[in-house]
Amino acid sequence: ASIEVFFGPKCQASAFSEANVCYSVPAQWSDIALTSIASGSIDAEYIKGIATVIDNYGGKLVNLQRLTDESIKCVDMRVLMDTTKLPAFKSATMEVARQFKIDVGTQPWGAQRRNKQLVCFDMDNTLIQMEVIDELAREAGVEDKVVSITEAAMRGELDFDESLRQRVGALKGAPRSIIDTVKSRLVFTEGAKELCALLKRMGYKLAVLSGGFMELATHVQQTLGLDYAFANTLAYDGDSLAGNVVGQIVNAQRKADLLCTIAQNNSIPLDQTVAIGDGANDLVMLSMAGMGIAWNAKPKVQAQAEFRVNQPCMMNIRFLLGISDEDVKALNMEELLTTACLGH
């Protein structure tokens, strides 16, 4: 398919040299999917920029297709590339994408990316648009003390276990009712409900693995129809918070261990798992999963994660799994395309 078919006459198919379009895989080359995702629309100049990078690294374009029907929000390219040049090629495509404020991901081409079976989500600032412990601190009147600790912990500047103990300790004596107050004003991330509904229909197992608290994680699980919820357990002294948690803290390693346990219990290979999160507490989980996605993440997480999505709409994550608008419609779920993140 030519570029002009998708983007009009301003971007000619000749942006790719004729010699660099092929349909067989040379020996010792990688067969990859290059997925570009925009919150708005991808234009011809971006495609020409990526075409230049493919040519510069001697790559071969096999196919180019859009995964959206109404707008050009996502473009999938199948590219053959000398494996030894792949790291530099990825860096070059990311630089072009950065200039156009587009997210780009590179992964092996084939059925495997469409055959993921488990997705594990972080909760705070991933599935929901708040940091729960900061909201609890606000209700308890100790916001200033807690927020600074949270920010340092999420940047990876403080040991998570100790920072959690300090923050929960600051809540000692607060009324138990603040849990319900915070729960009542949870704001779900745009597209989270639609993405979870789609993945459930497709047979995925879904989990929320949170460094926050079970009272909120259970609510998120029930609202989104998730299969699993794991988080920290707050201790109480009558109708007040006791200022500590009980049981094993859900830190970075615990999240990764839970991902592995859930996968094992469902006979799911690790390479068919996905992890999505935004903070330093998610890094081990992201590296453990077959696909680790930094979602509007902190700089340290963006730098280390294999995939990055920096957009308002969580539904756009589906493109990295190769799920097109046509696929959604085939599942008789096309209403998700009209309710999820209009304009994003």
PDB file of N, CA, C and O in Angstrom, residues 188-217:
ATOM      1  N   PHE A 188     -11.397   7.892  37.043  1.00  0.00           N
ATOM      2  CA  PHE A 188     -10.731   6.901  36.204  1.00  0.00           C
ATOM      3  C   PHE A 188     -10.091   7.576  34.998  1.00  0.00           C
ATOM      4  O   PHE A 188     -10.610   8.544  34.447  1.00  0.00           O
ATOM      5  N   THR A 189      -8.953   7.052  34.585  1.00  0.00           N
ATOM      6  CA  THR A 189      -8.251   7.551  33.410  1.00  0.00           C
ATOM      7  C   THR A 189      -9.126   7.390  32.175  1.00  0.00           C
ATOM      8  O   THR A 189      -9.813   6.374  32.012  1.00  0.00           O
ATOM      9  N   GLU A 190      -9.102   8.388  31.318  1.00  0.00           N
ATOM     10  CA  GLU A 190      -9.861   8.306  30.071  1.00  0.00           C
ATOM     11  C   GLU A 190      -9.490   7.026  29.306  1.00  0.00           C
ATOM     12  O   GLU A 190      -8.323   6.716  29.124  1.00  0.00           O
ATOM     13  N   GLY A 191     -10.496   6.310  28.890  1.00  0.00           N
ATOM     14  CA  GLY A 191     -10.269   5.113  28.097  1.00  0.00           C
ATOM     15  C   GLY A 191      -9.984   3.860  28.891  1.00  0.00           C
ATOM     16  O   GLY A 191      -9.938   2.762  28.320  1.00  0.00           O
ATOM     17  N   ALA A 192      -9.820   3.975  30.221  1.00  0.00           N
ATOM     18  CA  ALA A 192      -9.508   2.788  31.025  1.00  0.00           C
ATOM     19  C   ALA A 192     -10.666   1.797  31.024  1.00  0.00           C
ATOM     20  O   ALA A 192     -10.458   0.584  30.882  1.00  0.00           O
ATOM     21  N   LYS A 193     -11.876   2.303  31.196  1.00  0.00           N
ATOM     22  CA  LYS A 193     -13.033   1.408  31.233  1.00  0.00           C
ATOM     23  C   LYS A 193     -13.226   0.718  29.889  1.00  0.00           C
ATOM     24  O   LYS A 193     -13.505  -0.490  29.826  1.00  0.00           O
ATOM     25  N   GLU A 194     -13.054   1.461  28.808  1.00  0.00           N
ATOM     26  CA  GLU A 194     -13.226   0.881  27.479  1.00  0.00           C
ATOM     27  C   GLU A 194     -12.130  -0.133  27.163  1.00  0.00           C
ATOM     28  O   GLU A 194     -12.404  -1.199  26.595  1.00  0.00           O
ATOM     29  N   LEU A 195     -10.885   0.187  27.523  1.00  0.00           N
ATOM     30  CA  LEU A 195      -9.782  -0.748  27.262  1.00  0.00           C
ATOM     31  C   LEU A 195      -9.993  -2.050  28.016  1.00  0.00           C
ATOM     32  O   LEU A 195      -9.829  -3.143  27.448  1.00  0.00           O
ATOM     33  N   CYS A 196     -10.367  -1.958  29.280  1.00  0.00           N
ATOM     34  CA  CYS A 196     -10.572  -3.169  30.069  1.00  0.00           C
ATOM     35  C   CYS A 196     -11.740  -3.993  29.528  1.00  0.00           C
ATOM     36  O   CYS A 196     -11.661  -5.228  29.461  1.00  0.00           O
ATOM     37  N   ALA A 197     -12.826  -3.313  29.126  1.00  0.00           N
ATOM     38  CA  ALA A 197     -13.973  -4.035  28.558  1.00  0.00           C
ATOM     39  C   ALA A 197     -13.576  -4.764  27.282  1.00  0.00           C
ATOM     40  O   ALA A 197     -13.958  -5.928  27.060  1.00  0.00           O
ATOM     41  N   LEU A 198     -12.766  -4.114  26.444  1.00  0.00           N
ATOM     42  CA  LEU A 198     -12.308  -4.726  25.196  1.00  0.00           C
ATOM     43  C   LEU A 198     -11.428  -5.936  25.466  1.00  0.00           C
ATOM     44  O   LEU A 198     -11.623  -7.011  24.874  1.00  0.00           O
ATOM     45  N   LEU A 199     -10.452  -5.772  26.352  1.00  0.00           N
ATOM     46  CA  LEU A 199      -9.524  -6.871  26.630  1.00  0.00           C
ATOM     47  C   LEU A 199     -10.235  -8.059  27.275  1.00  0.00           C
ATOM     48  O   LEU A 199      -9.910  -9.220  26.996  1.00  0.00           O
ATOM     49  N   LYS A 200     -11.207  -7.767  28.147  1.00  0.00           N
ATOM     50  CA  LYS A 200     -11.972  -8.863  28.746  1.00  0.00           C
ATOM     51  C   LYS A 200     -12.740  -9.638  27.671  1.00  0.00           C
ATOM     52  O   LYS A 200     -12.799 -10.865  27.712  1.00  0.00           O
ATOM     53  N   ARG A 201     -13.342  -8.920  26.734  1.00  0.00           N
ATOM     54  CA  ARG A 201     -14.070  -9.580  25.651  1.00  0.00           C
ATOM     55  C   ARG A 201     -13.129 -10.466  24.829  1.00  0.00           C
ATOM     56  O   ARG A 201     -13.544 -11.515  24.315  1.00  0.00           O
ATOM     57  N   MET A 202     -11.885 -10.049  24.717  1.00  0.00           N
ATOM     58  CA  MET A 202     -10.914 -10.801  23.930  1.00  0.00           C
ATOM     59  C   MET A 202     -10.276 -11.947  24.716  1.00  0.00           C
ATOM     60  O   MET A 202      -9.421 -12.664  24.189  1.00  0.00           O
ATOM     61  N   GLY A 203     -10.677 -12.106  25.979  1.00  0.00           N
ATOM     62  CA  GLY A 203     -10.205 -13.244  26.755  1.00  0.00           C
ATOM     63  C   GLY A 203      -8.998 -13.004  27.633  1.00  0.00           C
ATOM     64  O   GLY A 203      -8.455 -13.945  28.230  1.00  0.00           O
ATOM     65  N   TYR A 204      -8.542 -11.750  27.732  1.00  0.00           N
ATOM     66  CA  TYR A 204      -7.408 -11.437  28.590  1.00  0.00           C
ATOM     67  C   TYR A 204      -7.776 -11.612  30.065  1.00  0.00           C
ATOM     68  O   TYR A 204      -8.906 -11.334  30.474  1.00  0.00           O
ATOM     69  N   LYS A 205      -6.802 -12.011  30.882  1.00  0.00           N
ATOM     70  CA  LYS A 205      -6.889 -11.883  32.322  1.00  0.00           C
ATOM     71  C   LYS A 205      -6.339 -10.504  32.694  1.00  0.00           C
ATOM     72  O   LYS A 205      -5.313 -10.065  32.146  1.00  0.00           O
ATOM     73  N   LEU A 206      -7.015  -9.812  33.615  1.00  0.00           N
ATOM     74  CA  LEU A 206      -6.637  -8.453  33.983  1.00  0.00           C
ATOM     75  C   LEU A 206      -6.433  -8.342  35.485  1.00  0.00           C
ATOM     76  O   LEU A 206      -7.208  -8.920  36.272  1.00  0.00           O
ATOM     77  N   ALA A 207      -5.405  -7.589  35.888  1.00  0.00           N
ATOM     78  CA  ALA A 207      -5.108  -7.425  37.311  1.00  0.00           C
ATOM     79  C   ALA A 207      -4.689  -5.996  37.601  1.00  0.00           C
ATOM     80  O   ALA A 207      -4.084  -5.328  36.756  1.00  0.00           O
ATOM     81  N   VAL A 208      -5.008  -5.524  38.802  1.00  0.00           N
ATOM     82  CA  VAL A 208      -4.451  -4.274  39.299  1.00  0.00           C
ATOM     83  C   VAL A 208      -3.483  -4.643  40.418  1.00  0.00           C
ATOM     84  O   VAL A 208      -3.834  -5.363  41.361  1.00  0.00           O
ATOM     85  N   LEU A 209      -2.239  -4.204  40.290  1.00  0.00           N
ATOM     86  CA  LEU A 209      -1.186  -4.459  41.265  1.00  0.00           C
ATOM     87  C   LEU A 209      -0.729  -3.105  41.782  1.00  0.00           C
ATOM     88  O   LEU A 209      -0.053  -2.353  41.078  1.00  0.00           O
ATOM     89  N   SER A 210      -1.109  -2.778  43.016  1.00  0.00           N
ATOM     90  CA  SER A 210      -0.957  -1.408  43.497  1.00  0.00           C
ATOM     91  C   SER A 210      -0.130  -1.316  44.767  1.00  0.00           C
ATOM     92  O   SER A 210      -0.276  -2.140  45.683  1.00  0.00           O
ATOM     93  N   GLY A 211       0.698  -0.301  44.808  1.00  0.00           N
ATOM     94  CA  GLY A 211       1.401   0.053  46.039  1.00  0.00           C
ATOM     95  C   GLY A 211       0.522   0.866  46.957  1.00  0.00           C
ATOM     96  O   GLY A 211       0.978   1.336  48.004  1.00  0.00           O
ATOM     97  N   GLY A 212      -0.754   1.037  46.571  1.00  0.00           N
ATOM     98  CA  GLY A 212      -1.726   1.751  47.396  1.00  0.00           C
ATOM     99  C   GLY A 212      -2.427   0.788  48.341  1.00  0.00           C
ATOM    100  O   GLY A 212      -1.784  -0.081  48.943  1.00  0.00           O
ATOM    101  N   PHE A 213      -3.742   0.884  48.423  1.00  0.00           N
ATOM    102  CA  PHE A 213      -4.459   0.164  49.468  1.00  0.00           C
ATOM    103  C   PHE A 213      -5.625  -0.642  48.916  1.00  0.00           C
ATOM    104  O   PHE A 213      -6.296  -0.229  47.971  1.00  0.00           O
ATOM    105  N   MET A 214      -5.892  -1.802  49.565  1.00  0.00           N
ATOM    106  CA  MET A 214      -6.883  -2.746  49.067  1.00  0.00           C
ATOM    107  C   MET A 214      -8.280  -2.155  49.006  1.00  0.00           C
ATOM    108  O   MET A 214      -9.066  -2.508  48.124  1.00  0.00           O
ATOM    109  N   GLU A 215      -8.629  -1.262  49.946  1.00  0.00           N
ATOM    110  CA  GLU A 215      -9.967  -0.684  49.938  1.00  0.00           C
ATOM    111  C   GLU A 215     -10.272  -0.001  48.616  1.00  0.00           C
ATOM    112  O   GLU A 215     -11.402  -0.075  48.107  1.00  0.00           O
ATOM    113  N   LEU A 216      -9.276   0.673  48.049  1.00  0.00           N
ATOM    114  CA  LEU A 216      -9.455   1.355  46.771  1.00  0.00           C
ATOM    115  C   LEU A 216      -9.242   0.406  45.608  1.00  0.00           C
ATOM    116  O   LEU A 216      -9.955   0.464  44.593  1.00  0.00           O
ATOM    117  N   ALA A 217      -8.260  -0.497  45.721  1.00  0.00           N
ATOM    118  CA  ALA A 217      -7.971  -1.438  44.636  1.00  0.00           C
ATOM    119  C   ALA A 217      -9.164  -2.356  44.379  1.00  0.00           C
ATOM    120  O   ALA A 217      -9.477  -2.679  43.226  1.00  0.00           O
TER     121      ALA A 217
END
